[in-house]
Coordinates of C-alpha atoms and ligand atoms in Angstrom, one line a residue:
X16 CA 64.2 138.2 199.8
X17 CA 67.5 139.9 198.8
X18 CA 68.9 141.0 195.5
X19 CA 72.2 139.4 194.5
X20 CA 74.3 141.0 191.9
X21 CA 76.4 138.4 190.1
X22 CA 79.3 139.7 187.9
X23 CA 80.4 137.5 185.0
X24 CA 77.1 135.7 185.1
X25 CA 77.2 135.1 181.3
X26 CA 80.5 133.1 181.6
X27 CA 81.0 129.4 182.4
X28 CA 80.8 129.2 186.2
X29 CA 78.8 132.4 186.5
X30 CA 75.9 131.1 184.3
X31 CA 75.8 127.8 186.2
X32 CA 75.7 129.8 189.5
X33 CA 72.9 132.1 188.3
X34 CA 70.9 129.0 187.4
X35 CA 71.5 127.5 190.9
X36 CA 70.4 130.8 192.6
X37 CA 67.2 130.9 190.6
X38 CA 66.5 127.2 191.0
X39 CA 67.3 126.9 194.7
X40 CA 66.7 130.2 196.4
X41 CA 64.1 133.0 196.3
X42 CA 66.5 135.8 195.6
X43 CA 66.4 138.2 192.8
X44 CA 69.5 138.0 190.5
X45 CA 71.1 140.8 188.6
X46 CA 73.6 139.5 186.1
X47 CA 76.3 142.2 185.3
X48 CA 78.5 141.1 182.4
X49 CA 80.5 142.9 179.7
X50 CA 79.9 140.0 177.2
X51 CA 83.6 139.6 176.2
X52 CA 84.4 136.7 173.9
X53 CA 83.8 134.4 177.0
X54 CA 80.4 135.8 177.9
X55 CA 77.4 134.3 176.1
X56 CA 73.8 135.1 176.9
X57 CA 72.8 131.9 175.1
X58 CA 74.0 130.1 178.3
X59 CA 71.0 131.7 180.1
X60 CA 68.4 131.9 177.3
X61 CA 65.8 129.8 179.1
X62 CA 65.9 132.1 182.1
X63 CA 65.2 135.4 180.3
X64 CA 61.5 135.3 181.1
X65 CA 62.1 134.6 184.8
X66 CA 60.8 137.7 186.7
X67 CA 63.5 137.3 189.4
X68 CA 66.3 137.6 186.7
X69 CA 67.7 140.7 184.9
X70 CA 70.8 141.3 182.8
X71 CA 72.8 144.5 182.6
X72 CA 75.7 144.9 180.2
X73 CA 78.5 146.6 182.0
X74 CA 82.3 146.6 182.3
X75 CA 83.5 146.3 185.9
X76 CA 86.4 148.6 185.2
X77 CA 84.1 151.5 184.4
X78 CA 82.6 153.0 187.5
X79 CA 79.6 154.7 185.8
X80 CA 78.6 151.4 184.3
X81 CA 78.9 149.5 187.6
X82 CA 76.9 152.3 189.4
X83 CA 74.1 152.0 186.8
X84 CA 74.0 148.2 187.3
X85 CA 73.7 148.7 191.1
X86 CA 70.7 151.0 190.5
X87 CA 69.0 148.9 187.9
X88 CA 66.2 147.6 190.1
X89 CA 62.8 149.3 189.4
X90 CA 63.0 151.0 192.8
X91 CA 66.7 151.8 192.3
X92 CA 67.6 150.0 195.6
X93 CA 71.1 148.4 195.7
X94 CA 71.7 144.7 195.8
X95 CA 72.4 143.4 199.3
X96 CA 74.9 140.8 198.1
X97 CA 77.5 140.6 195.4
X98 CA 79.2 137.4 193.9
X99 CA 82.1 138.4 191.8
X100 CA 83.1 136.0 188.9
X101 CA 83.9 138.6 186.2
X102 CA 87.5 138.1 185.0
X103 CA 89.7 137.3 182.2
X104 CA 90.2 133.6 183.0
X105 CA 92.5 131.9 180.5
X106 CA 96.2 131.4 181.4
X107 CA 97.3 131.0 177.7
X108 CA 95.7 134.3 176.7
X109 CA 97.5 136.1 179.6
X110 CA 100.8 134.8 178.3
X111 CA 100.0 136.3 174.9
X112 CA 98.8 139.6 176.3
X113 CA 98.3 140.5 180.0
X114 CA 96.7 144.0 179.6
X115 CA 93.0 142.9 179.7
X116 CA 93.9 140.8 182.8
X117 CA 95.2 143.8 184.7
X118 CA 92.3 146.0 183.6
X119 CA 89.5 143.6 184.5
X120 CA 90.9 141.5 187.3
X121 CA 92.8 144.1 189.2
X122 CA 91.3 147.5 188.3
X123 CA 87.8 146.1 187.8
X124 CA 87.8 144.4 191.2
X125 CA 88.7 147.6 192.9
X126 CA 86.0 149.5 191.1
X127 CA 83.5 146.9 192.2
X128 CA 84.7 147.0 195.8
X129 CA 84.4 150.8 195.8
X130 CA 80.8 150.8 194.5
X131 CA 79.8 147.9 196.7
X132 CA 81.2 149.7 199.8
X133 CA 79.5 153.0 198.9
X134 CA 76.2 151.2 198.5
X135 CA 76.5 149.3 201.8
X136 CA 76.5 145.8 200.4
X137 CA 76.1 143.3 203.2
X138 CA 78.0 140.4 201.8
X139 CA 80.6 140.3 199.0
X140 CA 82.0 137.0 197.7
X141 CA 85.2 137.2 195.6
X142 CA 85.6 134.1 193.5
X143 CA 89.3 133.3 193.1
X144 CA 91.5 130.4 192.2
X145 CA 94.0 128.0 193.6
X146 CA 96.5 129.3 191.0
X147 CA 97.3 132.2 193.4
X148 CA 99.3 129.6 195.5
X149 CA 101.7 128.8 192.6
X150 CA 102.8 125.2 191.9
X151 CA 103.2 122.1 194.1
X152 CA 105.8 119.4 193.9
X153 CA 104.9 115.7 193.9
X154 CA 103.4 115.9 197.4
X155 CA 101.4 118.3 199.6
X156 CA 98.2 120.3 199.1
X157 CA 97.3 124.0 199.1
X158 CA 95.8 125.2 202.4
X159 CA 94.4 128.7 203.1
X160 CA 97.8 129.4 204.8
X161 CA 100.0 128.5 201.7
X162 CA 101.9 131.6 200.7
X163 CA 100.7 133.4 197.5
X164 CA 103.2 132.7 194.7
X165 CA 101.4 133.3 191.4
X166 CA 103.4 132.2 188.3
X167 CA 101.3 133.4 185.3
X168 CA 100.1 136.9 184.4
X169 CA 96.5 135.5 184.9
X170 CA 97.3 134.2 188.4
X171 CA 99.2 137.3 189.3
X172 CA 96.2 139.5 188.4
X173 CA 93.9 137.2 190.4
X174 CA 96.3 137.5 193.4
X175 CA 96.2 141.3 193.0
X176 CA 92.4 141.1 193.2
X177 CA 92.5 138.9 196.3
X178 CA 94.8 141.3 198.0
X179 CA 92.6 144.3 197.2
X180 CA 89.6 142.4 198.7
X181 CA 91.6 141.5 201.7
X182 CA 92.8 145.1 202.2
X183 CA 89.2 146.4 201.9
X184 CA 88.1 144.0 204.7
X185 CA 91.1 144.9 206.9
X186 CA 91.0 148.7 206.3
X187 CA 87.3 149.3 206.0
X188 CA 85.6 146.3 207.5
X189 CA 84.3 145.5 204.0
X190 CA 82.2 142.3 204.5
X191 CA 84.0 140.1 202.0
X192 CA 84.9 136.4 201.7
X193 CA 87.4 134.9 199.2
X194 CA 87.1 131.4 197.7
X195 CA 90.0 129.7 195.9
X196 CA 88.9 126.8 193.7
X197 CA 90.6 124.2 191.6
X198 CA 89.9 123.4 187.9
X199 CA 86.2 123.4 187.0
X200 CA 84.6 121.3 184.2
X201 CA 81.1 120.9 183.0
X202 CA 78.4 122.5 180.8
X203 CA 79.0 125.8 179.1
X204 CA 82.8 125.9 179.5
X205 CA 84.4 127.8 176.7
X206 CA 86.3 125.4 174.4
X207 CA 89.7 127.0 174.9
X208 CA 90.0 125.2 178.3
X209 CA 91.5 121.6 178.3
X210 CA 88.4 119.5 178.7
X211 CA 86.0 121.1 176.2
X212 CA 88.8 121.8 173.8
X213 CA 89.8 118.1 173.7
X214 CA 86.1 117.0 173.3
X215 CA 85.4 119.5 170.5
X216 CA 88.7 118.7 168.6
X217 CA 88.1 115.0 168.9
X218 CA 84.6 115.3 167.6
X219 CA 85.9 117.3 164.6
X220 CA 88.8 114.9 164.0
X221 CA 91.4 117.6 164.9
X222 CA 94.6 117.0 166.8
X223 CA 94.5 117.1 170.6
X224 CA 97.4 119.5 171.6
X225 CA 98.9 118.2 174.9
X226 CA 101.5 120.7 176.4
X227 CA 104.9 119.4 177.4
X228 CA 105.0 115.8 178.7
X229 CA 101.3 115.7 179.6
X230 CA 102.1 114.9 183.2
X231 CA 101.0 118.2 184.8
X232 CA 98.4 117.5 187.4
X233 CA 95.1 119.4 188.1
X234 CA 92.5 118.8 190.8
X235 CA 89.2 118.6 188.9
X236 CA 85.8 119.7 190.3
X237 CA 82.4 119.6 188.6
X238 CA 81.1 123.1 188.2
X239 CA 77.8 122.3 190.0
X240 CA 79.8 121.3 193.0
X241 CA 81.8 124.6 192.9
X242 CA 78.6 126.5 192.7
X243 CA 77.1 124.7 195.7
X244 CA 80.2 125.5 197.7
X245 CA 79.9 129.2 196.7
X246 CA 76.3 129.3 197.8
X247 CA 77.4 127.8 201.2
X248 CA 80.1 130.4 201.6
X249 CA 77.8 133.3 200.5
X250 CA 75.2 132.3 203.1
X251 CA 77.2 131.0 206.0
X252 CA 80.8 132.1 205.4
X253 CA 82.6 134.5 207.8
X254 CA 83.7 137.9 206.5
X255 CA 87.4 138.2 206.2
X256 CA 87.9 134.5 205.7
X257 CA 89.4 132.5 202.8
X258 CA 87.9 129.2 201.8
X259 CA 89.6 126.7 199.5
X260 CA 87.3 124.6 197.3
X261 CA 88.5 121.4 195.5
X262 CA 87.3 118.3 193.9
X263 CA 89.8 115.9 195.5
X264 CA 90.3 114.4 192.0
X265 CA 93.9 114.8 191.0
X266 CA 94.7 113.6 187.5
X267 CA 97.6 114.0 185.0
X268 CA 96.5 115.8 181.9
X269 CA 97.3 112.9 179.6
X270 CA 94.9 110.7 181.7
X271 CA 92.1 113.2 181.1
X272 CA 92.8 113.4 177.4
X273 CA 92.9 109.6 177.0
X274 CA 89.7 109.2 179.0
X275 CA 87.9 111.7 176.8
X276 CA 89.0 109.8 173.7
X277 CA 87.8 106.5 175.2
X278 CA 84.4 108.0 176.1
X279 CA 84.1 109.2 172.5
X280 CA 85.3 106.0 171.0
X281 CA 88.2 107.8 169.3
X282 CA 91.8 106.6 168.9
X283 CA 94.9 108.0 170.6
X284 CA 96.6 108.8 167.2
X285 CA 94.7 112.2 167.6
X286 CA 97.0 113.1 170.5
X287 CA 99.8 115.6 169.6
X288 CA 102.4 116.6 172.1
X289 CA 103.2 120.3 171.5
X290 CA 105.5 123.0 173.0
X291 CA 104.9 123.5 176.7
X292 CA 103.1 126.5 178.1
X293 CA 105.7 129.0 179.3
X294 CA 106.0 128.8 183.1
X295 CA 103.5 125.9 183.2
X296 CA 102.5 125.1 186.8
X297 CA 103.3 121.4 187.5
X298 CA 100.7 120.4 190.0
X299 CA 97.7 121.8 191.9
X300 CA 95.8 120.0 194.8
X301 CA 93.4 121.5 197.3
X302 CA 93.2 120.8 201.0
X303 CA 89.4 121.3 201.5
X304 CA 89.2 120.5 205.2
X305 CA 88.3 124.0 206.3
X306 CA 85.1 124.3 204.2
X307 CA 84.2 120.7 205.0
X308 CA 84.6 121.3 208.8
X309 CA 83.2 124.8 209.1
X310 CA 80.4 124.8 206.5
X311 CA 79.8 121.1 206.0
X312 CA 80.4 121.2 202.2
X313 CA 82.0 118.4 200.2
X314 CA 82.0 117.7 196.4
X315 CA 79.1 115.4 195.3
X316 CA 80.4 114.3 191.9
X317 CA 83.3 112.0 191.2
X318 CA 85.5 112.8 188.2
X319 CA 84.6 109.7 186.2
X320 CA 80.9 110.3 186.4
X321 CA 81.2 114.1 186.0
X322 CA 83.4 113.7 182.9
X323 CA 81.0 111.2 181.4
X324 CA 78.1 113.7 181.9
X325 CA 80.2 116.5 180.5
X326 CA 81.1 114.6 177.3
X327 CA 77.4 113.8 176.9
X328 CA 76.5 117.5 177.3
X329 CA 79.0 118.5 174.6
X330 CA 77.6 115.8 172.3
X331 CA 74.1 117.1 172.9
X332 CA 75.0 120.7 172.5
X333 CA 77.2 120.7 169.3
X334 CA 75.4 123.9 168.0
X335 CA 76.5 125.8 171.1
X336 CA 80.2 125.0 170.9
X337 CA 80.4 125.1 167.1
X338 CA 79.0 128.7 167.2
X339 CA 81.4 129.6 170.0
X340 CA 84.4 128.2 168.0
X341 CA 83.7 130.3 164.9
X342 CA 84.7 134.0 164.4
X343 CA 87.3 135.6 166.7
X344 CA 88.1 132.3 168.4
X345 CA 89.7 131.0 165.2
X346 CA 92.2 133.9 165.3
X347 CA 93.1 133.1 168.9
X348 CA 93.5 129.4 168.0
X349 CA 95.9 130.2 165.2
X350 CA 98.0 132.4 167.4
X351 CA 98.1 129.9 170.3
X352 CA 98.6 126.6 168.4
X353 CA 100.0 127.8 165.0
X354 CA 97.3 126.1 162.9
X355 CA 93.6 126.3 162.2
Ligands
NAD16 P1 84.8 132.8 181.9 O1 86.0 133.3 181.1 O2 84.0 131.6 181.3 O3 83.8 133.9 182.2 C1 84.2 135.2 182.5 C2 83.0 136.1 182.4 O4 83.4 137.4 182.9 C3 82.4 136.3 181.0 O5 81.0 136.2 181.0 C4 82.9 137.7 180.6 O6 82.1 138.3 179.6 C5 82.9 138.4 181.9 N1 83.8 139.5 181.9 C6 85.1 139.6 181.5 N2 85.6 140.8 181.6 C7 84.6 141.6 182.2 C8 84.5 143.0 182.5 N3 85.6 143.8 182.4 N4 83.3 143.4 183.0 C9 82.3 142.6 183.2 N5 82.3 141.3 182.8 C10 83.5 140.8 182.3 O7 85.4 132.4 183.3 P2 85.0 131.2 184.3 O8 85.9 130.0 184.0 O9 83.6 131.1 184.4 O10 85.6 131.8 185.7 C11 84.8 132.7 186.5 C12 85.6 133.1 187.7 O11 86.0 132.0 188.5 C13 86.9 133.9 187.4 O12 87.1 134.9 188.3 C14 88.0 132.8 187.5 O13 89.2 133.4 187.9 C15 87.4 132.0 188.6 N6 87.8 130.6 188.7 C16 87.7 129.8 187.6 C17 88.1 128.5 187.6 C18 87.9 127.6 186.4 O14 88.4 126.4 186.4 N7 87.3 128.0 185.3 C19 88.5 127.9 188.8 C20 88.7 128.8 189.9 C21 88.3 130.1 189.8
DAU17 O1 93.1 126.0 188.8 C1 92.0 126.9 188.5 C2 92.2 127.5 187.2 O2 92.0 126.4 186.2 C3 91.4 128.7 186.9 O3 91.7 129.7 187.8 C4 91.5 129.1 185.4 O4 90.6 130.2 185.2 C5 91.2 128.0 184.5 O5 91.4 128.3 183.2 C6 92.1 126.7 184.9 O6 93.5 127.0 184.6 P1 94.4 125.9 183.9 O7 95.5 126.6 183.2 O8 94.8 124.8 184.8 O9 93.3 125.3 182.8 P2 93.5 124.9 181.3 O10 92.2 124.2 181.0 O11 93.9 126.0 180.4 O12 94.6 123.8 181.3 C7 94.5 122.6 182.1 C8 95.8 121.8 182.0 O13 95.9 121.3 180.6 C9 97.1 122.6 182.1 O14 98.1 121.9 182.7 C10 97.5 123.0 180.7 C11 97.0 121.8 179.9 N1 96.6 122.1 178.5 C12 95.7 123.1 178.3 C13 95.3 123.4 177.0 C14 94.3 124.5 176.7 C15 97.1 121.3 177.5 O15 97.9 120.4 177.7 N2 96.7 121.7 176.2 C16 95.9 122.7 175.9 O16 95.6 122.9 174.7

């Protein structure tokens, strides 16, 4: 039984992954998270008494804090594996101010690599995004060979982190894999992202802000499917390799928004077309044939069913997102959308 250190385990995908590790493996899990606005220990409240789970509050850009987390086991032994989610993750925030993105995503990733190398970590999984490939036209899909052409400060900072991980493998033989996934949705997603934002606004009778013409396309994957793919790469992936992960469910944004309204029994008069996101990528789509062929992984959820389940989760967990939408989030909302 190994120890797995998960960074960003209090965020959306990280908390779903920690839950999967505890449910489906025998490993011990150390959750390292700085608890930024996006990190919420409520996401894992039911796991706190699990003897295989521990939490360490630490900032990945601060070496002393990362060192302390690596030594946090009772016998001070280092984790054998690392799964790295911690990041600033929201494109719109990176447009407003990119500094935290460079600090956490670029510098923080290098600090983590340095400590993990010094501690002799055996497997390091860097969780990245399809946004590093830039934007597609009407046809084609991203493969692992697609050139890296990030367009937003967020995706540029993630590309920087991917290149640092790649260089650590090439230069030092650091045993790292990189995954690049498409748009996730599901329980515990922070309501600044399209799907939970639209659900929460519709439930509160607020306008649903659709950027531009609403025809940008994303390839949606249920978070549980992404987590299952990550576990497959962590256990069976080859060091030095990149694996694309996608849902094979391309949709225009306006289709997603209208479907949410339909599921909630609300009218389309709530839709408001607003100013486009600067530099807005038009279309993402993943070619997932490598991970399917080499590791036998494919998504299990279709988008229609996954979206229905997700809407139900937000209906059943109103307290969670209403708490999250109070406080500092209101300031951000005003800055981004120009209204409360
Ligand atoms: P999130 O914003 O919900 O969570 C990020 C977590 O990282 C939070 O818990 C936050 O507290 C923590 N964190 C931020 N800065 C930190 C720091 N300096 N030190 C330690 N912890 C810090 O993000 P998410 O949507 O769960 O995404 C997780 C990862 O997956 C990110 O690396 C993101 O780039 C990648 N990814 C996300 C998606 C998606 O659709 N959400 C798709 C592909 C890849
Ligand atoms: O593709 C993977 C990426 O998906 C991840 O790397 C990012 O961390 C994650 O945030 C997500 O990025 P996007 O920018 O695609 O996700 P977001 O939910 O912000 O937006 C999805 C689409 O919806 C995008 O075309 C912009 C549009 N949108 C978004 C918001 C918040 C709107 O039309 N209105 C909105 O208010």
